[in-house]
C-alpha positions as MATLAB code, in Angstrom:
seq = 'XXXXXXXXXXXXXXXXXXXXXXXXXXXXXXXXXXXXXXXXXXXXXXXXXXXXXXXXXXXXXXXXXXXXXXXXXXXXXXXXXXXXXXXXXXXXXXXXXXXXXXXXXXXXXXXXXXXXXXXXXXXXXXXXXXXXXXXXXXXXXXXXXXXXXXXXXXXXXXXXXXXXXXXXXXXXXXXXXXXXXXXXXXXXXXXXXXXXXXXXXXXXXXXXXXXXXXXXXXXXXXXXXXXXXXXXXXXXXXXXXXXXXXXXXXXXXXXXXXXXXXXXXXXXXXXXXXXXXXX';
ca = [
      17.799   13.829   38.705;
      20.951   11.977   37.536;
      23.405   13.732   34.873;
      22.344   10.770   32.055;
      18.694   11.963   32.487;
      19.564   15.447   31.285;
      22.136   13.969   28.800;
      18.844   11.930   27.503;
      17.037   15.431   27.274;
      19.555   16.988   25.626;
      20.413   14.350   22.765;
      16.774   13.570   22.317;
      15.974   17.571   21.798;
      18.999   17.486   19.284;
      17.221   15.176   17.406;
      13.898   16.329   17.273;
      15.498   19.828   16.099;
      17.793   18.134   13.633;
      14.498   16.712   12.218;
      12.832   19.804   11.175;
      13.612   21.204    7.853;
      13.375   25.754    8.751;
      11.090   25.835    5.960;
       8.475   24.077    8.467;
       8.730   26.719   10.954;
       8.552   29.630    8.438;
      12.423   30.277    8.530;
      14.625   30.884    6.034;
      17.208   28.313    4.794;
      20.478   28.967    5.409;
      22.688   29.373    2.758;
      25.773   27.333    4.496;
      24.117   24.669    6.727;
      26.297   23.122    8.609;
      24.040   20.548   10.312;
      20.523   19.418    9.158;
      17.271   20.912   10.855;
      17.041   23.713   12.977;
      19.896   25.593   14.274;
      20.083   26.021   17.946;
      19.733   29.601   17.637;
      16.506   28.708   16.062;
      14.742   26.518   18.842;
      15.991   29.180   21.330;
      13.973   32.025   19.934;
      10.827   29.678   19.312;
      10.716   28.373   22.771;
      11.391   31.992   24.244;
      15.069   31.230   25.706;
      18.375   32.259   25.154;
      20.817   30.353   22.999;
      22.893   29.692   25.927;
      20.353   28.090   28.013;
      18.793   25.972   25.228;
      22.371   24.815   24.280;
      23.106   23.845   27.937;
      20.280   22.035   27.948;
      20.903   20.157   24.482;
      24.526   19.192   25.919;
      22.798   18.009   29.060;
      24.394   20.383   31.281;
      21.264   22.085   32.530;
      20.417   21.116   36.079;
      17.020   22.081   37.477;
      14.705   22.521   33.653;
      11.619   23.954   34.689;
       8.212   22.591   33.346;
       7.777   25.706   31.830;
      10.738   25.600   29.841;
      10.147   21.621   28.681;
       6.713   22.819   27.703;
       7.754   25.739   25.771;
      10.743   23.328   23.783;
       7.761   20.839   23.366;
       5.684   23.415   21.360;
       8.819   25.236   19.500;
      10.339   21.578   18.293;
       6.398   20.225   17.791;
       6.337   17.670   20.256;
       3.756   15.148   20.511;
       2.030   14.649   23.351;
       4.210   11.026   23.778;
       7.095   12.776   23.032;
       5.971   16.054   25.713;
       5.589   12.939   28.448;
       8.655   11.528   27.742;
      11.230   14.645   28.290;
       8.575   15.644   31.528;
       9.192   11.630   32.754;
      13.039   12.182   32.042;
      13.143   15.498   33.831;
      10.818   14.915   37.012;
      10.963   10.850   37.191;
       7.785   10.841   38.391;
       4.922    8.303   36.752;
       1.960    6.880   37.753;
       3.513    3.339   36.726;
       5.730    1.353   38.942;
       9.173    1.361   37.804;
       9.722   -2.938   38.223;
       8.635   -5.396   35.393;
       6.946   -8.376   36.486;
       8.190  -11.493   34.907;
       5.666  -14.127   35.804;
       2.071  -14.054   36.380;
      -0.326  -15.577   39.353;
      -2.602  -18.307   39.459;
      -5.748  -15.976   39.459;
      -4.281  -13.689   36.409;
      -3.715  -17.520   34.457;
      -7.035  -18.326   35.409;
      -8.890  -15.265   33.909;
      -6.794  -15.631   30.798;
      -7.911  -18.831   29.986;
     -11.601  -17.542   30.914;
     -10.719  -15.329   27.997;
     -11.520  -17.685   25.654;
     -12.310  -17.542   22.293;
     -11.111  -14.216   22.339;
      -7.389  -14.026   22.114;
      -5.196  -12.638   25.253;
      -1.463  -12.551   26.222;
       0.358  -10.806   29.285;
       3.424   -9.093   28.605;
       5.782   -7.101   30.863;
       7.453   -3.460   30.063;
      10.227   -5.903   27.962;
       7.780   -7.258   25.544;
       8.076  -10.699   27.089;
       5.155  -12.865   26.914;
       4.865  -14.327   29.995;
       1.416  -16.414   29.446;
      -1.016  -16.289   27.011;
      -4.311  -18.683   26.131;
      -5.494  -21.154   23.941;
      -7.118  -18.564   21.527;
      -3.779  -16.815   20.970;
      -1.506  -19.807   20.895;
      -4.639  -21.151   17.428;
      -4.311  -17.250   16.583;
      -0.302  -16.960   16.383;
      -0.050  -20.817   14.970;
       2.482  -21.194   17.965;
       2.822  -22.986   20.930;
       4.783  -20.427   22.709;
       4.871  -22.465   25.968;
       7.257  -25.176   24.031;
      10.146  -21.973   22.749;
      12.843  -21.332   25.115;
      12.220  -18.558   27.885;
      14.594  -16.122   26.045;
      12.958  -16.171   22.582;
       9.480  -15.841   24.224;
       9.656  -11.833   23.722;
       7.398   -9.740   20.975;
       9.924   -8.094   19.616;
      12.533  -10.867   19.330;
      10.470  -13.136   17.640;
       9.240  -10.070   15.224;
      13.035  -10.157   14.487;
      13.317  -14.083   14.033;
      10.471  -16.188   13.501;
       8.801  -16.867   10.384;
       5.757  -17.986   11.255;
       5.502  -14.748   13.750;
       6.141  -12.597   10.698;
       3.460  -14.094    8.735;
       0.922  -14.269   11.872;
       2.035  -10.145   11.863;
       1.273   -9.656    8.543;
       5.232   -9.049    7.737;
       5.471   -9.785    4.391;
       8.451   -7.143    3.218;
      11.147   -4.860    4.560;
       9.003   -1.912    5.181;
       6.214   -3.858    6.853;
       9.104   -5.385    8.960;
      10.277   -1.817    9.640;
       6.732   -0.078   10.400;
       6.645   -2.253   13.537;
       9.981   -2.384   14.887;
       9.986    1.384   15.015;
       6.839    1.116   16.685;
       7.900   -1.554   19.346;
      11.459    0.255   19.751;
       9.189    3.881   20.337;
       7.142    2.211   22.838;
      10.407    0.455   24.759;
      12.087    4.065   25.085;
       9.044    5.534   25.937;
       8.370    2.617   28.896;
      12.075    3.302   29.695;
      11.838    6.900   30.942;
      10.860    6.320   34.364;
      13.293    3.612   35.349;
      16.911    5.148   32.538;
      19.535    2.938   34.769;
      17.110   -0.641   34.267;
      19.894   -2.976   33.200;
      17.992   -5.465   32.092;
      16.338   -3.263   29.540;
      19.997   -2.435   28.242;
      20.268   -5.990   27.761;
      17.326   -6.467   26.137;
      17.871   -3.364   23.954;
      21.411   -4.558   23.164;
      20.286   -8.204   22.145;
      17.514   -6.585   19.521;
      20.111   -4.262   18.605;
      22.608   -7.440   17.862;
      20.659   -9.220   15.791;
      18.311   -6.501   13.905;
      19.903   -3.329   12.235;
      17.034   -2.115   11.662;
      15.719   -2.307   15.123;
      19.407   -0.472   15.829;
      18.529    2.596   13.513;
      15.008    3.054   15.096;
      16.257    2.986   18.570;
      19.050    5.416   17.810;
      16.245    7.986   16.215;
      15.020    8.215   20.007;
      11.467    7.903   19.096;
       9.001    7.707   21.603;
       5.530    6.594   21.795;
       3.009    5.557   24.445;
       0.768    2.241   24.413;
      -2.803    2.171   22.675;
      -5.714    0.909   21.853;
      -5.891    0.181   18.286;
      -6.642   -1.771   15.524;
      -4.592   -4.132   14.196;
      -4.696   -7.023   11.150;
      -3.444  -10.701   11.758;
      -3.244  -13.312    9.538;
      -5.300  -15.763   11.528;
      -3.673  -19.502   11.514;
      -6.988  -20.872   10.745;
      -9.260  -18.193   10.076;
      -6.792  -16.252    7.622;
      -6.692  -11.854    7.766;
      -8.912  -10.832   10.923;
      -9.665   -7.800   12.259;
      -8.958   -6.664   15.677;
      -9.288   -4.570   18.661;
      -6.704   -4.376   20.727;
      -7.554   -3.696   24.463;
      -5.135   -3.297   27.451;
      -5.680   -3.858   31.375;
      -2.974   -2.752   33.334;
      -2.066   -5.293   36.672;
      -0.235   -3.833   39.127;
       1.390   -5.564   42.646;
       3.820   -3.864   44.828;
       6.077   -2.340   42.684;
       5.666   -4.277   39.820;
       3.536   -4.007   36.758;
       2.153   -5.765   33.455;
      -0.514   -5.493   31.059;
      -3.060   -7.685   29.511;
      -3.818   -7.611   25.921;
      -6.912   -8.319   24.608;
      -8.074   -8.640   21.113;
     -11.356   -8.457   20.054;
     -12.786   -8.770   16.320;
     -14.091   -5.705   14.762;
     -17.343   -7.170   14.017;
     -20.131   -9.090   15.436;
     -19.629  -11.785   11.925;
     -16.389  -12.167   12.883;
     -16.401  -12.791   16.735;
     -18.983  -15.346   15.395;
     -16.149  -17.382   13.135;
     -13.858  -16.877   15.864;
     -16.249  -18.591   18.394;
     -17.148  -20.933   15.757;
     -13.568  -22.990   15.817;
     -14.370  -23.789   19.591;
     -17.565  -25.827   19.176;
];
């Protein structure tokens, strides 16, 4: 495993452990804290380690961290299970994904999009670009993203820019604006694990991180969190607030991978209006 890998282990774990007030864990507060959270000490004795092997492994020195031990810091520092597969990813870069974005879909994947229809779809890569999507998404969104520029067609750039994204997002403050670019910038670090050296991710990360501060502060909090299904509330561009279900298919080829996104409404009424715009 290559030295940033541990380094990655060592300054998310520092973190997580400055996160975590002792009064959590049953500990008493110091009465000279020098740092916030846990003290090293701390996380040693919960995990079952010495307090020179944990703080080896928090300065990314340790070579060779046993599952065991990951495990055991998972449960002493409260881990969740995203979190537990993101340190395991880091430490044994092995995943069932493959490790290469695609950036451009085939004829047979644009031709069961559109088949898709009424119910919105989009294919994005590990990046968040959107590299197709159908006619029910573009009269979702209230954008033709075919017509932007290839650069600006990405999720999490145009959650950053575009007005008419934000309102399609339901973005209609700060926080709002905040809730889902620490979500998006979780789910980027979390799709990062298997592949740490990707320099087009750094771009990517650097660009969000240039024009977002916010998107800069939830990166550095080294968040992590895994893809779902979910539900999730759009403002409709000509149905107005809907209710969806978002549903993901994986496509893999070679060594390359991206996902399909599917939305489908909540009820029976409203997959009715939704089929009702295309007769």
């Amino acid at each position: 495993m290559a030295n940033t890998n541990y380094q990655m282990i060592g300054d998310f774990l520092r973190r997580k452990r400055e996160s975590i007030a002792p009064e959590e864990m049953g500990l008493p507060t110091p009465l000279r804290r020098r740092t916030p959270g846990l003290r090293r000490e701390d996380v040693a004795h919960l995990a079952g380690m010495s307090t020179v092997w944990y703080s080896k492994i928090e300065r990314g020195k340790a070579a060779g961290i046993s599952d065991i031990a990951l495990m055991a810091l998972g449960d002493a520092l409260r881990l969740n299970p995203s979190e537990k597969q993101y340190i395991k990813t880091l430490a044994t870069q092995q995943y069932s994904i493959p490790s290469e974005a695609c950036f451009q879909i085939s004829t047979e994947s644009k031709r069961l999009l559109d088949q898709l229809d009424p119910l919105p779809a989009l294919v994005i890569n590990d990046y968040f670009d959107i590299l197709a999507c159908n006619q029910s998404y573009k009269r979702m969104c209230g954008i033709d993203l075919s017509m932007l520029p290839l650069e600006e067609r990405n999720y999490v750039y145009l959650t950053i820019t575009h007005a008419k994204w934000q309102k399609f997002m339901q973005i209609n403050d700060s926080n709002s604006l905040d809730e889902n670019l620490q979500r998006m910038a979780a789910i980027l670090r979390a799709m990062s694990a298997p592949k740490t050296d990707d320099q087009i991710l750094k771009q990517r990360i650097k660009r969000f991180q240039g024009i977002s501060d916010a998107f800069s502060d939830f990166w550095s909090e080294k968040s992590v969190r895994y893809c779902e299904e979910a539900e999730f509330e759009f403002c409709h561009a000509e149905l107005d607030l809907m209710i969806f279900k978002k549903q993901i298919w994986w496509n893999f080829s070679g060594n390359t991978s991206g996902r399909m996104i599917v939305y489908h409404p909540r009820t029976d009424v409203e997959h009715q209006k939704l089929a009702g715009i295309w007769n």
